[in-house]
Short mmCIF file of C-alpha atoms in Angstrom, two decimals:
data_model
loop_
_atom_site.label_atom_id
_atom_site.label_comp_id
_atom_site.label_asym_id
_atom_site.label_seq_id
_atom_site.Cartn_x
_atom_site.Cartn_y
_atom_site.Cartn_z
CA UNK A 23 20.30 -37.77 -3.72
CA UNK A 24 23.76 -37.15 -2.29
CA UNK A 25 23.65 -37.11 1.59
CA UNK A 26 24.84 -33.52 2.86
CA UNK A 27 26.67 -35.12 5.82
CA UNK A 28 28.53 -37.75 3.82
CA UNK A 29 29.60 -34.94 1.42
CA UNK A 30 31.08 -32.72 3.74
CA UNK A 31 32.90 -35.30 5.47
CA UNK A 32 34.32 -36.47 2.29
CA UNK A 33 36.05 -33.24 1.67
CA UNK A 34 36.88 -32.54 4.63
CA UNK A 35 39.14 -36.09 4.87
CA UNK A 36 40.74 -34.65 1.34
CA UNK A 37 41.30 -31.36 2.54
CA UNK A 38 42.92 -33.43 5.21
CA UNK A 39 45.32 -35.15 3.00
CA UNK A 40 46.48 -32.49 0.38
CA UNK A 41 46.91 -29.75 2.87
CA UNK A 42 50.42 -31.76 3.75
CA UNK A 43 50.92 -33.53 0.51
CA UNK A 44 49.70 -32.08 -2.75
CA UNK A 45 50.67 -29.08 -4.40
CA UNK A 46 47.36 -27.63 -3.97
CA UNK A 47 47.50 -27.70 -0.21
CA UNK A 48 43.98 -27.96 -0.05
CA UNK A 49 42.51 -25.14 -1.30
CA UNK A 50 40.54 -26.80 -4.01
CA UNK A 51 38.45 -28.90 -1.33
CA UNK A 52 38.09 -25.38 1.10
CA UNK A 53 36.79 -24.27 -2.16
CA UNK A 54 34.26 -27.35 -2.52
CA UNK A 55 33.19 -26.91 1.09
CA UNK A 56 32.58 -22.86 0.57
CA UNK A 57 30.58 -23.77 -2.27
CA UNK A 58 28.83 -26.54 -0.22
CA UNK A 59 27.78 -23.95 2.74
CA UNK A 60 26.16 -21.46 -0.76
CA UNK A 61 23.69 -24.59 -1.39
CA UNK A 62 23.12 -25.71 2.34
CA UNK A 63 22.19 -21.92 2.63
CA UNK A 64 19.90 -21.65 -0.28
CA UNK A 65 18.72 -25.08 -0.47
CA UNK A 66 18.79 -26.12 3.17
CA UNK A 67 17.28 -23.14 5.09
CA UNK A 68 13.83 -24.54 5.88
CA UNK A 69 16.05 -27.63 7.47
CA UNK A 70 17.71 -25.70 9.61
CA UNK A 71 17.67 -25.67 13.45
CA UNK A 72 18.35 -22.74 15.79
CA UNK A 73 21.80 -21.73 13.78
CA UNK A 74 22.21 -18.32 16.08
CA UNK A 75 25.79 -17.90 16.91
CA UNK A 76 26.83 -17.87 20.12
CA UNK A 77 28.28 -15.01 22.44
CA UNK A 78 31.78 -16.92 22.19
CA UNK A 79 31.28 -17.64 18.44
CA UNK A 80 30.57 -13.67 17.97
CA UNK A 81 33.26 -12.33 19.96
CA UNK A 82 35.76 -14.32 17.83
CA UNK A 83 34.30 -13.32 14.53
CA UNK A 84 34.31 -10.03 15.24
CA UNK A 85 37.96 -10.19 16.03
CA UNK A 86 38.43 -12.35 12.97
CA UNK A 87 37.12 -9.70 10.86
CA UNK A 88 39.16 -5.99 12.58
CA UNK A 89 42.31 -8.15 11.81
CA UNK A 90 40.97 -8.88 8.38
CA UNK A 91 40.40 -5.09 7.97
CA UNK A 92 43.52 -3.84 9.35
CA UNK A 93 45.59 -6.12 6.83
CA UNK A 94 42.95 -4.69 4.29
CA UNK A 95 44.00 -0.95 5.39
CA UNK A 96 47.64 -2.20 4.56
CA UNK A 97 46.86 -3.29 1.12
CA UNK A 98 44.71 0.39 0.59
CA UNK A 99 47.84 2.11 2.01
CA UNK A 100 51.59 2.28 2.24
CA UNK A 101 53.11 5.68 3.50
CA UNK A 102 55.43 7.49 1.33
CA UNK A 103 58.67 5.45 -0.05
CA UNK A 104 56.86 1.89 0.22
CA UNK A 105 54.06 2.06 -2.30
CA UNK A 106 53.60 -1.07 -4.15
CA UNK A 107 55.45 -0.95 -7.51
CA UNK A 108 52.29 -1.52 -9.91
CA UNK A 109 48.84 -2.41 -9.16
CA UNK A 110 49.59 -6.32 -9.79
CA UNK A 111 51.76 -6.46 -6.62
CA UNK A 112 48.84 -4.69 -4.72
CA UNK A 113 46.22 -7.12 -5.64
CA UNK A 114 48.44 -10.16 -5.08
CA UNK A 115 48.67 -8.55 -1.65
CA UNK A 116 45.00 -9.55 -1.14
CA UNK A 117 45.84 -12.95 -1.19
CA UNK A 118 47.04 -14.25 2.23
CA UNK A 119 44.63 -11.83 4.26
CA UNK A 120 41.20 -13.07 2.45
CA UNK A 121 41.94 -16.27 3.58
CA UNK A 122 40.62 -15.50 6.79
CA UNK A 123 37.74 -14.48 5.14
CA UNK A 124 37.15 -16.70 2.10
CA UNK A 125 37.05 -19.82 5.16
CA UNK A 126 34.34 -18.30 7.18
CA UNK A 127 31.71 -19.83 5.43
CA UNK A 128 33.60 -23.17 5.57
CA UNK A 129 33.62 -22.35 9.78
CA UNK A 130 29.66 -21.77 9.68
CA UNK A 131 29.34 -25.58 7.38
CA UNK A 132 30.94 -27.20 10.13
CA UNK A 133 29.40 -25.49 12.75
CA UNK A 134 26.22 -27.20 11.34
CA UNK A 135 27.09 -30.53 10.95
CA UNK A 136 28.97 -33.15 13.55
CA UNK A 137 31.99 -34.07 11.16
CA UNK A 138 33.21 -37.89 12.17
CA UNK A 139 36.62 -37.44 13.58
CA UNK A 140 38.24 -40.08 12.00
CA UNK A 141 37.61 -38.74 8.81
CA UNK A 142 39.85 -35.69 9.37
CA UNK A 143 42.19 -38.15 11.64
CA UNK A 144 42.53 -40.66 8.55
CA UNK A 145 42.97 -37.95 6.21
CA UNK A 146 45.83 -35.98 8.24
CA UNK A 147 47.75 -39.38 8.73
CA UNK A 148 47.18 -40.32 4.70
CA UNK A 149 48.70 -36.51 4.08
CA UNK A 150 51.67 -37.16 6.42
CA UNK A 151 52.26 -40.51 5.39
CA UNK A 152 52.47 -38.88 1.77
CA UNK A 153 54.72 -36.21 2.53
CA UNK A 154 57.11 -38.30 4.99
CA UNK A 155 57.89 -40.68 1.83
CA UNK A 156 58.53 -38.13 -0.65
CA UNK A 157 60.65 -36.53 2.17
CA UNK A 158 62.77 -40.08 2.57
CA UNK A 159 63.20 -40.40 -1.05
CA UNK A 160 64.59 -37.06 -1.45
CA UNK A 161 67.01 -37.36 1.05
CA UNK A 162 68.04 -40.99 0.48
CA UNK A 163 67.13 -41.51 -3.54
CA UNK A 164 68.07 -37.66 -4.58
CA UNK A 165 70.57 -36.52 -2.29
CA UNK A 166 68.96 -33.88 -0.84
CA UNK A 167 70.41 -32.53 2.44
CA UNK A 168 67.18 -31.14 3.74
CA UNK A 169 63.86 -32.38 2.50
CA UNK A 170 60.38 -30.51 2.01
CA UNK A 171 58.53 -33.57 1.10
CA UNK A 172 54.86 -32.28 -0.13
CA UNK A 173 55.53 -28.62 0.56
CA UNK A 174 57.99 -26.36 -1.92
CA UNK A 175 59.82 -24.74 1.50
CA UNK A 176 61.18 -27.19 4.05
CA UNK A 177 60.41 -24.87 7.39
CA UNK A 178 56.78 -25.04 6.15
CA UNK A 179 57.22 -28.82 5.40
CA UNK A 180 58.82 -29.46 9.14
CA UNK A 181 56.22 -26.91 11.25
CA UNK A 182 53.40 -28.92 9.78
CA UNK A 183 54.69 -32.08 10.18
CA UNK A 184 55.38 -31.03 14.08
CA UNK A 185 51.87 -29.59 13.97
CA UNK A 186 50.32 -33.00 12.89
CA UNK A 187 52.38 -34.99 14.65
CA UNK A 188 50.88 -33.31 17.92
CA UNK A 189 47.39 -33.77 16.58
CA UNK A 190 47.63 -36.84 15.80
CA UNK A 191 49.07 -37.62 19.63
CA UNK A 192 45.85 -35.93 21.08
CA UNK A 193 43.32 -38.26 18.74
CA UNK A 194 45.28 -41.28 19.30
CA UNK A 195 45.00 -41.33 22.61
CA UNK A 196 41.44 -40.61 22.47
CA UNK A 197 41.01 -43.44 19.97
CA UNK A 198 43.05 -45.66 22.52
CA UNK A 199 40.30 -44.15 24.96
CA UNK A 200 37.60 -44.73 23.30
CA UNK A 201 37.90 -48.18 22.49
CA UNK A 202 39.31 -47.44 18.85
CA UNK A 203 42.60 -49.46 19.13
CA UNK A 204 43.42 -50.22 15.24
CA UNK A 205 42.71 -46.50 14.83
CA UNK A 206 44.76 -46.01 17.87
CA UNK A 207 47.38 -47.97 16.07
CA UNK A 208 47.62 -45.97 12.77
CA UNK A 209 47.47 -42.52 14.31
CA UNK A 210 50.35 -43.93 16.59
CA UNK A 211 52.62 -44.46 13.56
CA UNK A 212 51.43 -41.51 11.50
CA UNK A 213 52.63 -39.45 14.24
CA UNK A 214 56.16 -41.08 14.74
CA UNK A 215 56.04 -40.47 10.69
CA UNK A 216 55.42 -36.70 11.25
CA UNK A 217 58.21 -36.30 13.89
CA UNK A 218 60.77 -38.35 11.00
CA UNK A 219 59.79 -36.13 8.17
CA UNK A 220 60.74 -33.06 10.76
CA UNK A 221 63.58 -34.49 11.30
CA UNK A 222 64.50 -34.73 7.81
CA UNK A 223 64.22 -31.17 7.31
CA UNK A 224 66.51 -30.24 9.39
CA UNK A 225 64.37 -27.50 10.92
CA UNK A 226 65.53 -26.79 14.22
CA UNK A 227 63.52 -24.06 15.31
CA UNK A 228 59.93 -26.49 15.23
CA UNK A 229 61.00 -28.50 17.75
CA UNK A 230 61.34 -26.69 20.70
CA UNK A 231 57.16 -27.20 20.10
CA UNK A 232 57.54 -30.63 22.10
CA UNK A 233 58.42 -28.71 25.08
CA UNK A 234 55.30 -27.01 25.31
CA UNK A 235 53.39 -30.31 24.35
CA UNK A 236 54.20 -31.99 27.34
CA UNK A 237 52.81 -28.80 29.62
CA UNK A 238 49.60 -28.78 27.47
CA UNK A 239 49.15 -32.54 27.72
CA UNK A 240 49.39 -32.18 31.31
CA UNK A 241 47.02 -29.24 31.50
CA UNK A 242 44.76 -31.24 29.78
CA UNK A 243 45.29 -34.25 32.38
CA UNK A 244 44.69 -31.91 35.13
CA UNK A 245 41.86 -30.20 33.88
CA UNK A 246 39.90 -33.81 33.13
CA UNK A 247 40.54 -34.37 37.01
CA UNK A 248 43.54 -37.26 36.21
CA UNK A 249 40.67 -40.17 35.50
CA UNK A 250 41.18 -43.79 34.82
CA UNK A 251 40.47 -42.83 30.93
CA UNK A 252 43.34 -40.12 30.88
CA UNK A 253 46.13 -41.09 32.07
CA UNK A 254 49.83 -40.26 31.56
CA UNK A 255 51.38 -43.72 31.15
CA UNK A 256 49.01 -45.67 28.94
CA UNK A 257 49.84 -47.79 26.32
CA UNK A 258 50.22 -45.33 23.28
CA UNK A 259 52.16 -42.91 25.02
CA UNK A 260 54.56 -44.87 26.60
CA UNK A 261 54.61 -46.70 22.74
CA UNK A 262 54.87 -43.20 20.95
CA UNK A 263 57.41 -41.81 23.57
CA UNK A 264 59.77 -45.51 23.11
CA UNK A 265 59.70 -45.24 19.16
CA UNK A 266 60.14 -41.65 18.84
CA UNK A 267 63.55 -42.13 20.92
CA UNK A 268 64.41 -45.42 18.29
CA UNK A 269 63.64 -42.85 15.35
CA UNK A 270 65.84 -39.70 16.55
CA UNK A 271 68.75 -42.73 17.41
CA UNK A 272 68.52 -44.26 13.76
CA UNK A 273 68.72 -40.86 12.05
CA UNK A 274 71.42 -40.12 14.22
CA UNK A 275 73.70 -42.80 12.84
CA UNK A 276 72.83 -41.69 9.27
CA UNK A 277 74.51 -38.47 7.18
CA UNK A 278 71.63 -36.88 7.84
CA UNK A 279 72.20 -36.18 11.60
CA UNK A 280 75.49 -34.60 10.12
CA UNK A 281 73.70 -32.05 8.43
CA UNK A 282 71.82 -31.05 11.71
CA UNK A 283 74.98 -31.16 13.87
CA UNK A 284 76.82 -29.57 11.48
CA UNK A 285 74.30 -26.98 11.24
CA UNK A 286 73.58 -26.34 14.90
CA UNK A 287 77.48 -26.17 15.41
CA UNK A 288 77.90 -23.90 13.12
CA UNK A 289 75.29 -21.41 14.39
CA UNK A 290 76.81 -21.65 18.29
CA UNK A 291 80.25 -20.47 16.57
CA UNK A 292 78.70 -17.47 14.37
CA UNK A 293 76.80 -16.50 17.79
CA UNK A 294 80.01 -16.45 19.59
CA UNK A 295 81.77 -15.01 17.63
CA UNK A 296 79.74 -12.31 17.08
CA UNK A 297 79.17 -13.17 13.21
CA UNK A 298 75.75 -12.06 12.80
CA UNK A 299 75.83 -12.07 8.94
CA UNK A 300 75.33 -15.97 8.48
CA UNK A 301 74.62 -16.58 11.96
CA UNK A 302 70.88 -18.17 11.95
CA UNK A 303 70.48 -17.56 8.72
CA UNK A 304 71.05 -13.60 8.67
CA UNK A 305 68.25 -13.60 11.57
CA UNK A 306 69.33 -11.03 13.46
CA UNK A 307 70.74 -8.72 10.82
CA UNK A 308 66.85 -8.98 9.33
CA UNK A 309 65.82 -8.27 12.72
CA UNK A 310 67.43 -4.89 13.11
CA UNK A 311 66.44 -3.81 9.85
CA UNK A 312 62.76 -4.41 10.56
CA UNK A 313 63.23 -2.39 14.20
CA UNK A 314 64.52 0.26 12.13
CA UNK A 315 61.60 0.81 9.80
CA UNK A 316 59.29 0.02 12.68
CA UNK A 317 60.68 3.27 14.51
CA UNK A 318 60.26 5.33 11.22
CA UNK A 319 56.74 3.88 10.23
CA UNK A 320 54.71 2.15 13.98
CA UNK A 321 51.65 1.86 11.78
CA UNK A 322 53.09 -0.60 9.04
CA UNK A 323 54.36 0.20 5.59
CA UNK A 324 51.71 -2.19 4.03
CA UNK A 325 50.45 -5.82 3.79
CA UNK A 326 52.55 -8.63 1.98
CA UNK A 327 55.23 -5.35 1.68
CA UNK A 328 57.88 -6.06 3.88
CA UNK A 329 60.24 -7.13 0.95
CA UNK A 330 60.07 -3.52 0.18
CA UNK A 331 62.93 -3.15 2.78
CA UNK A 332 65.02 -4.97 0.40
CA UNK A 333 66.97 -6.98 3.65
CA UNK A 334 69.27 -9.61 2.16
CA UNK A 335 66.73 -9.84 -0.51
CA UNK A 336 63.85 -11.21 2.41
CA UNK A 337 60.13 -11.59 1.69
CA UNK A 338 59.51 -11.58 5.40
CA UNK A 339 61.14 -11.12 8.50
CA UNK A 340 61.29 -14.58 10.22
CA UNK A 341 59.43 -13.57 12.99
CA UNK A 342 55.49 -13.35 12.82
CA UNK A 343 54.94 -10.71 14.70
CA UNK A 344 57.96 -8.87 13.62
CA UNK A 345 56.65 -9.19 10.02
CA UNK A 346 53.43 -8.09 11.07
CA UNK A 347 54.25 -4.81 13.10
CA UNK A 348 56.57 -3.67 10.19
CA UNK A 349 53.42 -4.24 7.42
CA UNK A 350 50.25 -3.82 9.84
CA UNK A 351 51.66 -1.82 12.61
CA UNK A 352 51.16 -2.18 16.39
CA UNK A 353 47.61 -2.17 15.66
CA UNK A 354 47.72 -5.52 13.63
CA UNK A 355 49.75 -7.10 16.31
CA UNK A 356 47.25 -6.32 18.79
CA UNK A 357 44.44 -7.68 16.59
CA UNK A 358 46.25 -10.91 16.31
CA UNK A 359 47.35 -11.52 19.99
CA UNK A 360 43.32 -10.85 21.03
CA UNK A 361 42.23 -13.15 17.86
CA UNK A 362 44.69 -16.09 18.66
CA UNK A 363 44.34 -15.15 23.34
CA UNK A 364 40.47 -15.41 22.56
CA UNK A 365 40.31 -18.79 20.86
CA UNK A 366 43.39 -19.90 23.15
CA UNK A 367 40.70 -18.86 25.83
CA UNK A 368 37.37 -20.97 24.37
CA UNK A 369 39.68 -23.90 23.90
CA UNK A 370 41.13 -23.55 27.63
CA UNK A 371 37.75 -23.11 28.93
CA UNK A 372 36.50 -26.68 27.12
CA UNK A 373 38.98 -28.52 27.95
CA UNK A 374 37.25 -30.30 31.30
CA UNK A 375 33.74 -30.48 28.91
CA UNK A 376 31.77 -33.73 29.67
CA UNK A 377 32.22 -35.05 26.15
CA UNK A 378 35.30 -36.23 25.54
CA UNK A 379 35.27 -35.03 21.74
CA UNK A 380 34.63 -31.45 22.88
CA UNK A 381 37.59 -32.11 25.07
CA UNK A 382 39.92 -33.40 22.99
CA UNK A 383 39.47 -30.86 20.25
CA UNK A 384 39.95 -28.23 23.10
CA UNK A 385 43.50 -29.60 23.49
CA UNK A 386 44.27 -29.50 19.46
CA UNK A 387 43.38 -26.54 19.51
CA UNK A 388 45.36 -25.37 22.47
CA UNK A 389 48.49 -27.66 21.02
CA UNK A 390 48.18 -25.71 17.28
CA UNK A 391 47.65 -22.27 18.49
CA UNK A 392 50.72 -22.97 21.14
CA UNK A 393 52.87 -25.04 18.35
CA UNK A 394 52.10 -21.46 15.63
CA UNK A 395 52.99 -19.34 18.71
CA UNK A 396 56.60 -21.23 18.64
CA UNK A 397 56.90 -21.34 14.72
CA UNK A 398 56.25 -17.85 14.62
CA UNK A 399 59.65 -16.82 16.78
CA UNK A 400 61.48 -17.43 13.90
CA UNK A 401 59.15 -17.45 10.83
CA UNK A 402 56.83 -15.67 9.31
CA UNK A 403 53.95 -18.60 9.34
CA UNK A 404 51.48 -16.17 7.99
CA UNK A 405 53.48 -15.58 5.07
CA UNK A 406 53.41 -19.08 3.09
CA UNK A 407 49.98 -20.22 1.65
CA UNK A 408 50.49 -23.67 3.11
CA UNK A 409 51.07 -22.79 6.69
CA UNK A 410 48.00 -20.57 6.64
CA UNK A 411 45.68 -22.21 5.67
CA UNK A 412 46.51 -25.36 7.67
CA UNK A 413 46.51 -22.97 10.35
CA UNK A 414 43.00 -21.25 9.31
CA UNK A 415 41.09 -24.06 8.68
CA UNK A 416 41.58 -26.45 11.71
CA UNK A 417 41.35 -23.57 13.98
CA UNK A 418 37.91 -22.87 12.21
CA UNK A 419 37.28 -26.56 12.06
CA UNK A 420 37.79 -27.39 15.87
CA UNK A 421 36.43 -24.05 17.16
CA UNK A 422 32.89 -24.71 14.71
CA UNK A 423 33.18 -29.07 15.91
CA UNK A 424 33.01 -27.75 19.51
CA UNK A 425 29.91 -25.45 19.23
CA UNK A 426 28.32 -27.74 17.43
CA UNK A 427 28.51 -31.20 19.33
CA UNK A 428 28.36 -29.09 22.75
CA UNK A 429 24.72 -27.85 21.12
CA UNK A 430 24.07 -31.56 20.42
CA UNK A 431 25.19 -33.15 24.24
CA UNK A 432 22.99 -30.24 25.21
CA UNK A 433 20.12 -31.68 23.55
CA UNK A 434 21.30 -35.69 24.21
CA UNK A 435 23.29 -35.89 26.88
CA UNK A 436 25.55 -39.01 27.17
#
């Protein structure tokens, strides 16, 4: 008989790895994990404890859901001039959008069972691991001038290596905490492996994510009341902060770090000189084309439709909520700012919880919704299935973790 637990945690540590490295990006084990929460539900229901959600857990699946249906309106509907082309280009449109739906029943699996942490931490450092060495062997075997290692884009490839690399700061220093030192260890160098592989992107934009680490980390050190477990300058930090200087200087003596100067240069001199065509990659002239429908059409012209504009040939507009006020309207931006400000909320709000897991996964949390928040000034995050879905599912992963091992400490307290 297969042990429930075991099996979820199992997939979980491979959705872990493939969501960075494998052309899949995880979907097949989300899909293994929906089909999981079918047979707990059927098989499992007489097992069950008290599963009733939560006021918090309701509010944010309520909100889950309008944004669902307002991106669902914008498939239905497209105002005069922007109607999809043929009905396969409206049904692919489906595709981003259910995703928020499709991994609700993976949210209410782990909201039933206490998933080890170091499976997902394991997993995340195997994926990055993966996609950092396929990223060095395209730069320095093939030539490449800016790698996407295990993704087919390399601004997804760098935002989710950034995005790991600052999970995988939080759980090593509660491994370090906690007494987990070789753990410690390895989620110490799979992080300085996530901030190489962004470096060999050449992203620019998902860096200025750091900045805003260092004010969550210290909201987080605040907020646990500055005790002798969290502290600033322990061991892995000051280790982490020391090698991730001795990475950025070696890359900066290679050809690489030509390709980034070369590339930031080259942007201050467009800006300057008022050469918007190239400048940032035609930013700003994709920018002013999306004001201009959003004047014409406030409500959207339609989900997944803003290559209807036909801007320098753009499937999106660089900007997440840019993109999604010119296909969802100002009502879709709305729904997404109270989705994203009410789980940035729960997280906030656990972040001084007696349990240092609840804690901890309060400040991932915080650190991916902040480190999306920053990706999203100048993509469209929402808009690659990647991205999304590494977004989705560990914001449905730490928000269901939370409920569930703050129901447990309820019932055992440490």
């Amino acid at each position: 008989m297969i042990d429930i637990q075991k099996w979820i945690n199992f997939w979980v540590f491979l959705f872990s790895v493939t969501v960075l490295s494998y052309s899949g990006h995880g979907g097949q084990s989300a899909i293994v994990l929906l089909l999981t929460m079918l047979y707990v539900f059927i098989a499992k229901r007489k097992e069950s404890t008290n599963l009733t959600l939560h006021k918090e857990e309701k509010i944010f699946l309520y909100l889950v859901f309008v944004f669902w249906l307002l991106q669902l309106f914008g498939i239905l509907y497209q105002p005069e001039g922007y109607e999809f082309e043929n009905a396969r280009e409206q049904l692919r449109s489906f595709d981003y959008p259910m995703r928020w739906l499709l991994l609700l029943p993976v949210f209410f699996l782990l909201r039933r069972y206490v998933i080890d942490w170091r499976v997902m931490a394991i997993g995340m450092s195997i994926g990055v691991f993966i996609s950092a060495a396929i990223a060095t062997y395209e730069v320095y075997v093939l030539g490449v001038a800016r790698a996407s290692g295990g993704s087919n884009h390399t601004i997804p490839f760098a935002e989710l290596m950034v995005a790991a690399d600052l999970l995988l700061w939080m759980l090593m220093i509660y491994a370090w905490n906690n007494g987990n030192k070789i753990i410690s260890f390895i989620l110490l160098v799979a992080s300085l492996a996530g901030f190489y592989g962004s470096l060999l992107s050449v992203t620019r934009g998902a860096w200025l994510v750091y900045i805003f680490m260092i004010a969550i980390w210290l909201l987080y050190m605040f907020k646990r009341g500055f005790s002798g477990k969290v502290r600033f300058f322990s061991a892995p930090i000051i280790a982490r902060l020391l090698l991730a200087v001795l990475v950025f200087y070696t890359v900066s003596q290679t050809d690489q770090y030509q390709v980034l100067q070369s590339r930031t240069v080259s942007t201050i001199n467009d800006l300057s000189g008022n050469n918007y065509n190239t400048a940032t990659g035609a930013r700003l002239i994709i920018y002013q084309d999306a004001f201009k429908v959003i004047k014409q059409h406030p409500f959207g012209i339609g989900t997944d439709n803003f290559s209807s504009i036909k801007s320098y040939g753009a499937s999106h507009a660089h900007n997440e909520l840019l993109n999604l006020w010119v296909e969802n309207g100002i009502q879709g931006v709305i729904a997404l700012l109270l989705l994203l400000g009410y789980a940035f909320k729960v997280f906030y709000k656990n972040l001084n919880h007696a349990n240092d897991l609840v804690s901890v996964y309060s400040a991932c949390g915080l650190m991916l919704i902040v480190s999306y928040m920053i990706f999203g000034f100048s993509q469209a995050v929402f808009s690659h299935h990647q991205t999304i879905i590494f977004f989705i599912f560990y914001l449905y992963f730490f928000l269901a973790q939370i409920s569930v091992i703050k129901k447990q400490y309820v019932l055992e307290p440490c």
